[in-house]
Short mmCIF file of C-alpha atoms in Angstrom, two decimals:
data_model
loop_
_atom_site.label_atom_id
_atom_site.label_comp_id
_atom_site.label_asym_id
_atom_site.label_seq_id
_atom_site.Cartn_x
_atom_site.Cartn_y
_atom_site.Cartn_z
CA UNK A 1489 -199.40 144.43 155.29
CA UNK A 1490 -196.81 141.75 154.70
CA UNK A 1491 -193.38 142.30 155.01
CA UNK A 1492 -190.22 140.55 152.94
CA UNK A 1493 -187.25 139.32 154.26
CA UNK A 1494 -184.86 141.64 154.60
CA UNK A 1495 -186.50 144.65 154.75
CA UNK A 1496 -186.96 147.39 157.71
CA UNK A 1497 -188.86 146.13 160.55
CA UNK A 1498 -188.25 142.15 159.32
CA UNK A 1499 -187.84 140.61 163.09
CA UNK A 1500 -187.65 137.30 162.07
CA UNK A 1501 -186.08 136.75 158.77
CA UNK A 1502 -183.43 139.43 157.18
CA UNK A 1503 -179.99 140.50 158.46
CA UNK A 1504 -178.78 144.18 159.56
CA UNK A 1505 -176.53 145.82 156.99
CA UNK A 1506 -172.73 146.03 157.87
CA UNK A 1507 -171.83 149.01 159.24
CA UNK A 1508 -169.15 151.17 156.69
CA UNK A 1509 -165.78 150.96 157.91
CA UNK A 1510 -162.65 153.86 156.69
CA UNK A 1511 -161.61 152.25 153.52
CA UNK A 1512 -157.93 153.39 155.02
CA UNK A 1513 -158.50 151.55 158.82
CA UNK A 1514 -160.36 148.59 157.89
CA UNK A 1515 -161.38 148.30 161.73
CA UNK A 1516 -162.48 151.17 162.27
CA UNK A 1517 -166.24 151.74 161.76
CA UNK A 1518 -167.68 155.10 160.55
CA UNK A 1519 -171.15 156.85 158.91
CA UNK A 1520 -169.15 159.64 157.72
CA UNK A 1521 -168.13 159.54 153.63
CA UNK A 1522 -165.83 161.58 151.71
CA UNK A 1523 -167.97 164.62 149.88
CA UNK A 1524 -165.80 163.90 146.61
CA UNK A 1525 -165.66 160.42 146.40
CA UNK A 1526 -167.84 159.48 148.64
CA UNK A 1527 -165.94 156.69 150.81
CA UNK A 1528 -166.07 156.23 154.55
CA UNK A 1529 -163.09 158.22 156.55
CA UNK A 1530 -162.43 158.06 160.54
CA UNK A 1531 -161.97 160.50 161.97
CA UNK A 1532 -157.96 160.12 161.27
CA UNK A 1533 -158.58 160.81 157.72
CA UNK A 1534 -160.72 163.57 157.46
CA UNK A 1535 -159.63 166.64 155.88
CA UNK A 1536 -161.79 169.62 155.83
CA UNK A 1537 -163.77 170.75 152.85
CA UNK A 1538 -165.64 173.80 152.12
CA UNK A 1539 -168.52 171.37 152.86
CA UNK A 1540 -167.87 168.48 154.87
CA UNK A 1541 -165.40 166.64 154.72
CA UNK A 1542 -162.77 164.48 152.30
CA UNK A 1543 -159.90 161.83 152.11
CA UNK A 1544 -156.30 162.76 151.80
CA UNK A 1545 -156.46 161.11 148.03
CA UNK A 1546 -158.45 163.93 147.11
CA UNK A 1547 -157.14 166.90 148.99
CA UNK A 1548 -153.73 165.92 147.62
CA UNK A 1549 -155.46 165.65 143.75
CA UNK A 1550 -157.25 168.61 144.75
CA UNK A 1551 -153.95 170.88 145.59
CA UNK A 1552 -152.37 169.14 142.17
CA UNK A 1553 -155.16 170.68 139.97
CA UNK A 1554 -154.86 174.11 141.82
CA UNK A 1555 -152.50 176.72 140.42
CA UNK A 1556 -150.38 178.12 142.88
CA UNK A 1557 -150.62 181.59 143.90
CA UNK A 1558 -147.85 183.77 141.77
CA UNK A 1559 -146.82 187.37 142.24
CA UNK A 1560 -147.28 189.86 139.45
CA UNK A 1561 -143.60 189.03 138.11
CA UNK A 1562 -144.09 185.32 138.32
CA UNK A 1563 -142.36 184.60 141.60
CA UNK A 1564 -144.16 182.61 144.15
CA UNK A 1565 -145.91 183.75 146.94
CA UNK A 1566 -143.40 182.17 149.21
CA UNK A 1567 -141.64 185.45 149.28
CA UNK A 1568 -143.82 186.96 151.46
CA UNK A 1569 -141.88 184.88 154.61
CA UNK A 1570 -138.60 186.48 153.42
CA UNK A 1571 -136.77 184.01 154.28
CA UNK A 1572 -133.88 184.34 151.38
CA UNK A 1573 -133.46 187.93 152.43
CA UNK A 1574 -133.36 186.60 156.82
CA UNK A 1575 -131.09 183.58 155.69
CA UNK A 1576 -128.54 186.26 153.55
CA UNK A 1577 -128.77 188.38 156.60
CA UNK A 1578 -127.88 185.76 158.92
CA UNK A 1579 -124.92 184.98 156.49
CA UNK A 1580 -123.56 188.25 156.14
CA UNK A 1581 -123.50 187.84 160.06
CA UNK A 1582 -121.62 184.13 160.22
CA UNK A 1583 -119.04 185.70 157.17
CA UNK A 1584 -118.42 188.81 160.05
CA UNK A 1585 -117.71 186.57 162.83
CA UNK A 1586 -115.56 184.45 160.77
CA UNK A 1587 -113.61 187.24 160.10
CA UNK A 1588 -112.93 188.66 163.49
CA UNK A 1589 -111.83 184.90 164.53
CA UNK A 1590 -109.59 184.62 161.44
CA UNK A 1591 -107.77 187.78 163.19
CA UNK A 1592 -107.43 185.92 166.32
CA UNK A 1593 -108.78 188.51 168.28
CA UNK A 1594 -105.90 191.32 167.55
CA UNK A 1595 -105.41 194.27 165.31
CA UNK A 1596 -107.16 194.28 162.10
CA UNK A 1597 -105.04 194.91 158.85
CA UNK A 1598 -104.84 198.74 157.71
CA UNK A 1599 -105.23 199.76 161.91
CA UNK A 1600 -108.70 198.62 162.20
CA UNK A 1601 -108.46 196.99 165.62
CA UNK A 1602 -110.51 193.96 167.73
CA UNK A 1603 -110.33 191.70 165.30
CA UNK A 1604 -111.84 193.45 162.08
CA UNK A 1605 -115.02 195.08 164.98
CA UNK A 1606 -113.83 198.85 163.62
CA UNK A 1607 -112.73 198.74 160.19
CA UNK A 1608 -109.67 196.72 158.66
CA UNK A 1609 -108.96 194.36 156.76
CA UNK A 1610 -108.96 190.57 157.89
CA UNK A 1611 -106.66 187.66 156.92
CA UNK A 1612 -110.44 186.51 155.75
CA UNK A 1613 -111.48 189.66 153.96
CA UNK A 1614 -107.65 189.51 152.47
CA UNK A 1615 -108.90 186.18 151.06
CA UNK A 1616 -111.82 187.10 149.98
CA UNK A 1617 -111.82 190.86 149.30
CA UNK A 1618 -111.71 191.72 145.36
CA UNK A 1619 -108.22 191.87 144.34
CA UNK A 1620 -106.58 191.69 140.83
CA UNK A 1621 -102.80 191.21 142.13
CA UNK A 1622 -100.94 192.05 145.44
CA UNK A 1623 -97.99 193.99 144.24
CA UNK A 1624 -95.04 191.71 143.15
CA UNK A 1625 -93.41 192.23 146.65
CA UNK A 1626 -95.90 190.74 147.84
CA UNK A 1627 -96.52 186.44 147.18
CA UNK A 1628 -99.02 186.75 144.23
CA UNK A 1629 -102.42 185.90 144.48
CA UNK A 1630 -105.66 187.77 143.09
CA UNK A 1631 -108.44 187.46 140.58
CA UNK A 1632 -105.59 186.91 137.78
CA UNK A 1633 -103.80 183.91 139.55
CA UNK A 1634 -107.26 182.65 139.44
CA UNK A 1635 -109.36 182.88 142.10
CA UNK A 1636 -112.42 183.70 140.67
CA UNK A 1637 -114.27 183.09 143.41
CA UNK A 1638 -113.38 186.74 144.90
CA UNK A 1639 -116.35 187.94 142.42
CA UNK A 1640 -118.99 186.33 144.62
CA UNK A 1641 -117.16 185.78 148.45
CA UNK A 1642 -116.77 189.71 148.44
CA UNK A 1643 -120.73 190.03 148.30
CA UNK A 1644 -120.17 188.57 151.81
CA UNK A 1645 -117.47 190.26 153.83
CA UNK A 1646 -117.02 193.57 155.68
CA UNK A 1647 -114.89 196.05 157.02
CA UNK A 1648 -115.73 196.88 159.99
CA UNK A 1649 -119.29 196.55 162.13
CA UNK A 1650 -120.58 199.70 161.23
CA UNK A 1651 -119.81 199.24 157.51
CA UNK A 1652 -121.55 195.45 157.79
CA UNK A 1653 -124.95 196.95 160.04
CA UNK A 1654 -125.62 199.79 157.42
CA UNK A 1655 -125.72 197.35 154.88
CA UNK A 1656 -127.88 194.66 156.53
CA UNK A 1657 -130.02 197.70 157.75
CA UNK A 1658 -131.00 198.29 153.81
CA UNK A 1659 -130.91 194.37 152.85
CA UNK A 1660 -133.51 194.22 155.33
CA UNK A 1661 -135.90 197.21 154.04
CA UNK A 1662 -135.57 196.77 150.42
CA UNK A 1663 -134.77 192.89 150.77
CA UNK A 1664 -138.44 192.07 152.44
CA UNK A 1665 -140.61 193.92 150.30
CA UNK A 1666 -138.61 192.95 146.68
CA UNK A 1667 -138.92 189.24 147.88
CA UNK A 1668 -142.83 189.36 148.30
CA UNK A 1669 -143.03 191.21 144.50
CA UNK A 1670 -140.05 188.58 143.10
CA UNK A 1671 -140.90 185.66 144.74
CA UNK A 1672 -137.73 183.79 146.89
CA UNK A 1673 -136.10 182.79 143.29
CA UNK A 1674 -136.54 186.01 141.41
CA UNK A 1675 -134.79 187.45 144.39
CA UNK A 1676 -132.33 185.72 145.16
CA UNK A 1677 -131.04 185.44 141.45
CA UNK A 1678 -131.25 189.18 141.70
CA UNK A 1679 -129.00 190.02 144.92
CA UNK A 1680 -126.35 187.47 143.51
CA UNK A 1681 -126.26 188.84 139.84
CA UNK A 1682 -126.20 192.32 141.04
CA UNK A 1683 -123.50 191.76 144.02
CA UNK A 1684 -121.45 189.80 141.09
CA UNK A 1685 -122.20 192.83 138.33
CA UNK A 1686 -120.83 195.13 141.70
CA UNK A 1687 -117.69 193.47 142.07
CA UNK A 1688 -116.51 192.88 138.35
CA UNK A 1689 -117.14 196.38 137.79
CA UNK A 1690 -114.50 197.03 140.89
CA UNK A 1691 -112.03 194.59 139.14
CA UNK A 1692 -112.25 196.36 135.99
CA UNK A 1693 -111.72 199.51 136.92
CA UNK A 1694 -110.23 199.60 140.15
CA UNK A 1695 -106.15 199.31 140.24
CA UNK A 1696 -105.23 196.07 140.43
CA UNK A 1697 -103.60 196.19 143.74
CA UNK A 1698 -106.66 197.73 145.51
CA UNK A 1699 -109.44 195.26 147.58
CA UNK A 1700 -112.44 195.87 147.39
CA UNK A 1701 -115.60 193.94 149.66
CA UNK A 1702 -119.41 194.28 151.22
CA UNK A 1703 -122.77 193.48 150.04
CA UNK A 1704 -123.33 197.25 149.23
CA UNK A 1705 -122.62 196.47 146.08
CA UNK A 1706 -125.74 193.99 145.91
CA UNK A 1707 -127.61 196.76 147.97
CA UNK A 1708 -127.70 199.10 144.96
CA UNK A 1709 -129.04 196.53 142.63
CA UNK A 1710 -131.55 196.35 144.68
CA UNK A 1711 -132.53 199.72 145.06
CA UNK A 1712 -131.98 199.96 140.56
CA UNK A 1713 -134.71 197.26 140.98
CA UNK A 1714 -137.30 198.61 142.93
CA UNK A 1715 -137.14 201.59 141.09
CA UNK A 1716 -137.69 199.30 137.71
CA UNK A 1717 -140.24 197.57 139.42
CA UNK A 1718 -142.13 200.28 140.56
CA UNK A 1719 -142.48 202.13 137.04
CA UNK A 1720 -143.20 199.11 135.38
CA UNK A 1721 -146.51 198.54 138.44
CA UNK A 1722 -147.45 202.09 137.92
CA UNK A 1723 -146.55 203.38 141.51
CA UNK A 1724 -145.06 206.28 142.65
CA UNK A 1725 -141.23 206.32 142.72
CA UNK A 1726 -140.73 209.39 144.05
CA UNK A 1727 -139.47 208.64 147.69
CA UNK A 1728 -136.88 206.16 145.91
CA UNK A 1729 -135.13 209.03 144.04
CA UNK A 1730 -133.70 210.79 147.23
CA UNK A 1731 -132.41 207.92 148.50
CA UNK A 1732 -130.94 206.58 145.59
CA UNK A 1733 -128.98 210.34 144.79
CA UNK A 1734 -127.92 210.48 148.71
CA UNK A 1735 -126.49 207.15 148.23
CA UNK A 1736 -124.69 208.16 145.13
CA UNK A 1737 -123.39 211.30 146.72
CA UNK A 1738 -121.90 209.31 149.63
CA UNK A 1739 -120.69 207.11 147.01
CA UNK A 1740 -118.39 209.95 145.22
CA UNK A 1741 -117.46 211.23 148.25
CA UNK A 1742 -116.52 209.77 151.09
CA UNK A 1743 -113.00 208.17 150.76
CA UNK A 1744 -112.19 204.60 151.09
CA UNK A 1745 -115.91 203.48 149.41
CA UNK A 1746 -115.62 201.45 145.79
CA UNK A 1747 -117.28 203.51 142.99
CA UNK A 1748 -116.92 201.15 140.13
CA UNK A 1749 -118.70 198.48 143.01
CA UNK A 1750 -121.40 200.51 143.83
CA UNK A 1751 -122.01 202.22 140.39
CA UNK A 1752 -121.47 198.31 138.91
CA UNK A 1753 -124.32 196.89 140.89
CA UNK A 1754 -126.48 200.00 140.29
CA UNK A 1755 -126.39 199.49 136.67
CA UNK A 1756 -126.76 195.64 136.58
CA UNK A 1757 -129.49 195.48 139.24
CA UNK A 1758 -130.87 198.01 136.90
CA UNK A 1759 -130.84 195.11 134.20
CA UNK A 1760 -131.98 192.61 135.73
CA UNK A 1761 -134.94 195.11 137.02
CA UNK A 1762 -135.89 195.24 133.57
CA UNK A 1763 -135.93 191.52 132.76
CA UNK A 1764 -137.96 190.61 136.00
CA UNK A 1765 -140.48 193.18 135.05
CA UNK A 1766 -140.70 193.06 131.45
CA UNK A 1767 -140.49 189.69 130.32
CA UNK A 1768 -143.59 188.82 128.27
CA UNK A 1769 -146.18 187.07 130.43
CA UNK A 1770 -146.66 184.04 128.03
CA UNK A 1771 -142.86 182.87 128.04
CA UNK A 1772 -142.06 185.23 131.35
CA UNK A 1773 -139.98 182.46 133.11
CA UNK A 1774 -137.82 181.58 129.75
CA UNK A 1775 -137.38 185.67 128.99
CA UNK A 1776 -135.92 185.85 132.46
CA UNK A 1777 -134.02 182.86 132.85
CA UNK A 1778 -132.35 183.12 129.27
CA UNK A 1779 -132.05 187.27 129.91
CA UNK A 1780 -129.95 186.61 133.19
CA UNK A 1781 -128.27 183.89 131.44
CA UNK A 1782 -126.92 186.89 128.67
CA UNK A 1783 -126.22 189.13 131.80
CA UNK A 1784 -123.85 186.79 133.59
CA UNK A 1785 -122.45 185.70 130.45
CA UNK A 1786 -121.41 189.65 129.85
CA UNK A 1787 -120.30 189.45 132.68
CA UNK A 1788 -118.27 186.99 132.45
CA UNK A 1789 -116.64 188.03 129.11
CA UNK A 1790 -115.64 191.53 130.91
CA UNK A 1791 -113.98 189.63 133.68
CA UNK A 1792 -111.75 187.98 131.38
CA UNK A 1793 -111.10 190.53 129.33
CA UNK A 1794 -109.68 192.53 132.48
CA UNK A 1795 -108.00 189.36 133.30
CA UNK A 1796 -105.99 189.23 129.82
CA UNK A 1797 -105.51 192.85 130.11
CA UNK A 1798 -103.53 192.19 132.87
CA UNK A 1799 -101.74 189.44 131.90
CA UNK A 1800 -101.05 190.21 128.65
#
């Protein structure tokens, strides 16, 4: 049998093909190919596939073309980490030790003691408590001088230790489970609306002299909203009941707590509950952005009509 040139088994006359090198590492030689595109890959640049193996070109098209996971309310599945609710935590915790230094170590305002440890007021908290007006023996400074900025830096501060645990005890039970069913953005947009709805309520209807602060007003949005979220799933919300009427009890009557805060972020986490859970899967991330955009807005427009009330 005659054999050409070239071919297997030629001894004399044909040359040995070049061995494939990674079309990434020009020098380095390889057999194995990419299963989607079928180019050679070192070992450096393989990725595993379901079979084989492939190049980071198409594991990087491949994640582009994948929809990402999203929870039943659009959120993404990034929430199951919880970090927004461990990172709110933490600053709940940085806000409280800011507050015992601004005290320089001493009595508290309103006989707390160490600091702002056991209940008080702070020079902090004092700056960043809700407050319409100090009385006009006092300098003036409040909400109406315009310092807005109370609405939100009260969702932060504390009176006390125990006051600041309790409420980081519930941010982290209710705060865990609503971020895996929001997503981290869905979440997040609902603490800060419903600590925000919390505190304007305790400008509006609180006397104007009287400071209000803590994150419990952010706390029972977040209990409005599981309850929301829960009817609109189809689960059982029979264990949140108690806990939300105990919680209202202690709210009317135990002295010194803010029942326009507490009652104010009920109601708008209660809202916002509703526009997380409802919005109309085909347009569900417009619905909710442009449904807290009304919510804030209302907000807003009861803020300064407290303000002109005030002023006028």
């Amino acid at each position: 049998m005659t054999e050409r040139p070239g071919q297997a088994g030629d001894a004399t006359g044909g040359s040995a093909p070049a061995t494939p090198v990674c079309y990434r590492h020009a020098d380095r030689e390889t057999y194995v190919r990419c299963t989607r595109c079928d180019r050679p890959i070192c070992p450096e640049c393989m990725r595993d596939a379901s079979v084989g193996h492939q190049c980071p070109e198409c594991v990087n098209e491949g994640r582009r073309s994948v929809r990402p996971a999203r929870t039943a309310f659009g959120g993404g599945a990034a929430g199951r980490r919880g970090l927004v609710t461990r990172t709110l935590i933490a600053l709940n915790l940085l806000m409280m030790v800011l507050s015992v230094a601004s005290d320089g170590g001493g009595d508290s305002m309103a006989g707390g003691g160490l600091g702002g440890l056991l209940g008080g007021g702070t020079p902090l908290t004092q700056w960043g408590a809700v407050l319409a007006e100090w009385p006009p023996q006092f300098p003036v400074e409040g909400i109406v001088t315009g310092e807005w900025y109370r609405l939100v830096t009260a969702m932060f501060l504390h009176y006390g230790l125990v006051h600041l645990l309790l409420n980081m005890w519930a941010l982290w039970v209710l705060g865990r489970d609503l971020e895996a069913l929001l997503g981290p953005l869905r979440f997040l947009a609902l603490y800060l609306v419903a600590g925000l709805g919390g505190n304007v309520a305790a400008y509006l209807f609180s006397s104007p002299n009287s400071a209000s602060a803590g994150a419990s007003t952010a706390i029972f949005g977040l209990f409005a909203a599981v309850f929301v979220l829960m009817r609109r799933l189809g689960r059982d919300t029979s264990a949140i009941v108690p806990i939300l009427v105990i919680n209202l009890i202690f709210t009317f009557t135990v002295p010194g707590i803010s029942i326009p805060g507490h009652v104010g972020g009920l109601v708008t986490g209660a809202a916002m509950g509703w526009v997380l859970a409802y919005a109309p899967r085909m347009r569900r991330s417009v619905f909710q952005s442009v449904g807290t955009a009304i919510i804030l807005v209302a907000l807003l427009g009861l803020a300064l009509v407290r303000t002109a009330a005030l002023t006028g």
